[in-house]
Tab-separated table of C-alpha atoms in Angstrom:
chain	number	residue	atom	x	y	z
A	93	MET	CA	10.762	20.445	26.224
A	94	PRO	CA	12.005	17.820	23.572
A	95	ASP	CA	12.910	15.525	26.608
A	96	LYS	CA	8.960	15.551	27.525
A	97	LEU	CA	8.430	14.090	24.105
A	98	GLN	CA	11.202	11.675	23.788
A	99	SER	CA	10.199	9.988	27.342
A	100	LYS	CA	6.758	9.410	25.760
A	101	ASN	CA	7.538	8.169	22.522
A	102	VAL	CA	9.379	4.685	23.403
A	103	ALA	CA	6.984	2.591	21.257
A	104	SER	CA	7.640	1.901	17.698
A	105	ASN	CA	6.415	-0.129	14.897
A	106	PRO	CA	7.973	-3.153	13.300
A	107	ARG	CA	10.785	-1.067	11.451
A	108	GLY	CA	11.313	1.085	14.323
A	109	ILE	CA	9.625	4.249	13.612
A	110	PRO	CA	8.645	5.891	16.790
A	111	HIS	CA	4.890	6.368	17.987
A	112	ALA	CA	4.333	9.913	17.901
A	113	PRO	CA	3.143	11.490	21.191
A	114	PHE	CA	-0.666	11.161	21.658
A	115	VAL	CA	-1.874	14.307	23.776
A	116	ASP	CA	-4.695	13.327	25.864
A	117	LYS	CA	-4.362	15.986	28.616
A	118	VAL	CA	-2.090	19.061	27.679
A	119	GLU	CA	-0.870	19.479	31.085
A	120	ASP	CA	1.065	16.608	30.518
A	121	TYR	CA	3.271	18.619	28.058
A	122	VAL	CA	2.484	21.944	29.108
A	123	SER	CA	2.770	23.142	32.497
A	124	SER	CA	2.323	27.011	31.653
A	125	ARG	CA	1.766	28.990	28.628
A	126	ALA	CA	5.517	29.969	28.309
A	127	GLU	CA	6.228	26.489	27.098
A	128	VAL	CA	3.430	26.593	24.650
A	129	ASP	CA	5.687	27.968	21.523
A	130	GLY	CA	8.516	25.518	22.311
A	131	THR	CA	6.082	22.549	22.247
A	132	MET	CA	4.341	23.239	19.324
A	133	LYS	CA	7.463	24.061	17.568
A	134	SER	CA	8.710	20.464	18.556
A	135	PHE	CA	5.699	19.080	17.319
A	136	GLN	CA	5.956	20.812	13.879
A	137	GLU	CA	9.628	20.048	13.739
A	138	MET	CA	8.613	16.278	13.857
A	139	ILE	CA	6.210	16.636	11.182
A	140	SER	CA	8.555	18.503	9.114
A	141	CYS	CA	10.473	17.036	5.650
A	142	ASP	CA	12.870	20.120	5.943
A	143	GLU	CA	16.196	18.284	6.813
A	144	SER	CA	17.860	21.311	8.045
A	145	GLN	CA	15.856	21.050	11.446
A	146	SER	CA	17.709	19.826	14.224
A	147	TYR	CA	14.971	17.601	15.910
A	148	GLY	CA	14.873	14.192	15.226
A	149	LEU	CA	11.851	12.270	13.760
A	150	LYS	CA	10.516	13.944	10.645
A	151	TYR	CA	7.490	11.982	9.680
A	152	GLN	CA	7.012	13.921	6.438
A	153	PHE	CA	10.572	13.223	5.411
A	154	MET	CA	10.379	9.401	6.451
A	155	GLU	CA	7.055	9.511	4.454
A	156	ALA	CA	8.562	10.809	1.633
A	157	ASN	CA	11.561	8.483	1.232
A	158	THR	CA	9.760	5.519	1.866
A	159	GLN	CA	6.998	6.513	-0.865
A	160	ARG	CA	9.960	6.606	-3.325
A	161	ARG	CA	11.120	3.204	-2.012
A	162	SER	CA	7.478	1.764	-2.692
A	163	GLN	CA	7.677	3.422	-5.813
A	164	GLY	CA	10.685	2.061	-6.882
A	165	LEU	CA	9.898	-1.698	-5.761
A	166	LYS	CA	6.554	-1.345	-7.860
A	167	GLU	CA	8.815	-0.723	-10.878
A	168	LYS	CA	11.201	-3.294	-9.768
A	169	ILE	CA	8.780	-6.519	-9.180
A	170	PRO	CA	7.099	-7.123	-12.817
A	171	ASP	CA	10.835	-6.959	-14.180
A	172	ILE	CA	11.800	-9.767	-11.535
A	173	GLN	CA	8.670	-11.440	-12.147
A	174	LYS	CA	9.107	-11.224	-16.055
A	175	THR	CA	12.935	-12.761	-16.001
A	176	LEU	CA	11.459	-15.572	-13.571
A	177	ASP	CA	8.944	-16.554	-15.785
A	178	THR	CA	11.501	-16.181	-18.746
A	179	VAL	CA	13.877	-18.746	-16.832
A	180	GLN	CA	11.150	-21.050	-15.984
A	181	PHE	CA	10.029	-21.269	-19.722
A	182	LEU	CA	13.295	-22.542	-20.433
A	183	ARG	CA	13.667	-24.733	-17.825
A	184	THR	CA	10.808	-26.759	-19.543
A	185	GLN	CA	13.009	-26.893	-22.856
A	186	LYS	CA	14.338	-30.198	-23.891
A	187	PRO	CA	17.614	-31.011	-25.290
A	188	ASP	CA	16.425	-31.561	-28.658
A	189	SER	CA	13.740	-28.777	-28.753
A	190	ASN	CA	13.873	-26.088	-31.525
A	191	PRO	CA	15.531	-23.090	-30.994
A	192	ILE	CA	13.271	-19.954	-29.619
A	193	GLU	CA	13.102	-16.528	-31.535
A	194	ALA	CA	13.417	-13.848	-29.033
A	195	THR	CA	13.010	-10.466	-29.156
A	196	PHE	CA	15.356	-8.454	-26.967
A	197	GLU	CA	15.127	-4.788	-25.921
A	198	LEU	CA	18.345	-2.878	-26.610
A	199	ASN	CA	16.978	0.337	-25.324
A	200	ASP	CA	13.570	2.114	-25.256
A	201	THR	CA	13.464	2.074	-28.898
A	202	LEU	CA	15.463	-0.609	-30.215
A	203	TYR	CA	15.332	-3.972	-30.041
A	204	ALA	CA	16.924	-7.057	-32.016
A	205	LYS	CA	15.511	-10.490	-32.666
A	206	ALA	CA	18.079	-13.761	-31.703
A	207	LEU	CA	17.428	-17.707	-31.871
A	208	VAL	CA	17.846	-19.118	-28.339
A	209	PRO	CA	18.610	-22.726	-28.601
A	210	PRO	CA	17.862	-25.302	-25.280
A	211	THR	CA	20.306	-24.093	-22.532
A	212	GLU	CA	21.220	-24.953	-18.893
A	213	GLU	CA	22.496	-21.878	-18.084
A	214	VAL	CA	21.594	-18.476	-18.029
A	215	TYR	CA	22.947	-14.575	-17.232
A	216	LEU	CA	21.502	-12.451	-14.906
A	217	TRP	CA	22.015	-8.834	-14.204
A	218	LEU	CA	22.481	-8.390	-10.433
A	219	GLY	CA	22.777	-4.328	-10.691
A	220	ALA	CA	26.076	-2.051	-11.143
A	221	ASN	CA	26.541	-3.490	-14.364
A	222	VAL	CA	27.232	-6.878	-13.076
A	223	MET	CA	26.297	-10.101	-14.910
A	224	LEU	CA	26.773	-13.436	-13.789
A	225	SER	CA	26.039	-16.742	-15.215
A	226	TYR	CA	23.841	-19.444	-13.119
A	227	PRO	CA	22.621	-22.634	-14.208
A	228	ILE	CA	18.724	-22.562	-14.024
A	229	ALA	CA	17.712	-24.097	-11.471
A	230	GLU	CA	19.983	-21.960	-9.296
A	231	ALA	CA	18.538	-18.883	-11.603
A	232	GLU	CA	15.444	-20.032	-10.465
A	233	THR	CA	15.702	-20.164	-6.630
A	234	LEU	CA	17.475	-16.951	-6.805
A	235	LEU	CA	15.149	-14.770	-8.738
A	236	GLU	CA	12.017	-16.570	-6.559
A	237	SER	CA	14.280	-15.327	-3.373
A	238	LYS	CA	14.477	-11.757	-5.075
A	239	LEU	CA	10.804	-11.673	-5.673
A	240	ALA	CA	9.551	-12.551	-2.520
A	241	SER	CA	12.077	-10.441	-0.821
A	242	ALA	CA	11.046	-7.492	-2.959
A	243	GLN	CA	7.048	-7.921	-2.416
A	244	GLY	CA	7.853	-8.412	1.287
A	245	ASN	CA	9.617	-5.176	1.466
A	246	LEU	CA	6.547	-3.828	-0.360
A	247	ALA	CA	4.259	-4.657	1.861
A	248	ASN	CA	6.269	-2.771	4.351
A	249	CYS	CA	6.653	0.171	2.946
A	250	GLU	CA	2.745	0.333	2.414
A	251	GLU	CA	2.449	-0.456	6.146
A	252	ASP	CA	4.728	2.148	6.967
A	253	LEU	CA	3.580	4.497	5.108
A	254	ASP	CA	-0.339	3.838	6.352
A	255	PHE	CA	1.743	4.100	9.868
A	256	LEU	CA	3.338	7.605	9.163
A	257	ARG	CA	0.207	9.424	7.860
A	258	GLU	CA	-1.299	8.273	11.453
A	259	GLN	CA	1.688	9.840	13.069
A	260	ILE	CA	1.416	12.858	11.000
A	261	THR	CA	-2.630	13.187	11.863
A	262	THR	CA	-1.790	12.242	15.495
A	263	LEU	CA	0.587	15.186	15.315
A	264	GLU	CA	-1.599	17.792	14.248
A	265	VAL	CA	-4.152	16.711	16.496
A	266	ALA	CA	-1.652	17.498	19.385
A	267	THR	CA	-0.851	20.788	17.857
A	268	ALA	CA	-4.344	21.630	17.866
A	269	ARG	CA	-4.948	20.978	21.070
A	270	VAL	CA	-2.030	22.655	22.605
A	271	TYR	CA	-3.235	25.808	20.591
A	272	ASN	CA	-6.594	25.706	22.006
A	273	TRP	CA	-5.371	25.378	25.417
A	274	ASP	CA	-3.445	28.248	24.925
A	275	VAL	CA	-6.307	29.929	23.583
A	276	THR	CA	-8.546	29.083	26.648
A	277	GLN	CA	-5.623	30.276	29.097
A	278	LYS	CA	-5.416	33.432	27.327
A	279	ARG	CA	-8.964	34.180	27.511
A	280	LYS	CA	-9.066	32.729	31.584
A	281	GLU	CA	-5.897	35.557	32.142
A	282	LYS	CA	-7.912	38.315	30.439
A	283	ALA	CA	-11.119	37.494	32.162
A	284	GLU	CA	-9.329	37.448	35.518
A	285	LEU	CA	-7.608	40.682	34.659
A	286	GLY	CA	-10.853	42.393	33.344
A	287	ASP	CA	-12.492	41.589	36.756
A	288	ASP	CA	-9.856	42.501	38.743
A	289	GLY	CA	-9.843	46.027	36.640
A	290	ASP	CA	-13.667	46.674	37.121
A	291	GLY	CA	-13.357	46.052	40.880
A	292	GLY	CA	-10.520	48.577	41.311
A	293	LYS	CA	-12.902	51.193	38.684
A	294	LYS	CA	-15.729	50.687	41.367
A	295	ILE	CA	-13.816	52.047	44.218
A	296	LEU	CA	-12.274	55.065	42.604
A	297	PRO	CA	-13.793	58.368	43.738
A	298	ASN	CA	-15.796	60.487	41.257
A	299	GLY	CA	-14.016	63.286	39.543
């Protein structure tokens, strides 16, 4: 059964997330009632966020990861923008300008004041406790690049989240269609058995 799903699941979005199988005709995925449980299980595993399950896609798991990444970018972008604004402001200062009084955040509840003279160099945190000095022009270029990259990544995350939700809905509909097909087939089988049984009763002798 997974082979049938994978063979119909070749298309993907720009980040390589595969499209979920769209069940238009149940018979394309299920040839008998014996395959129903396996098919529905495969659909549920594709939706699931449970890493312990072996089958591959797990759209809810990807959705949760993408949501976390999106949230991280939403927190990161204002910090980059604030740093860029500061660098751009420092670039406008002339060599004979008066020092600027600035307030630095040392932690959530502790701040310190300092006088910042005109400068042609700034220090930027690059993460992992790494700080490097840059000429102001290079720092501005670097921050503009990082800001554009973060904004682009956030837009991709939002697009992927919409795409993942669509795939989850598609699989939920597919599961419902296979289940309803199974119910219909079961009723047909019961009706056929019932007709045969009634016919048999009619020819039995009384007493």
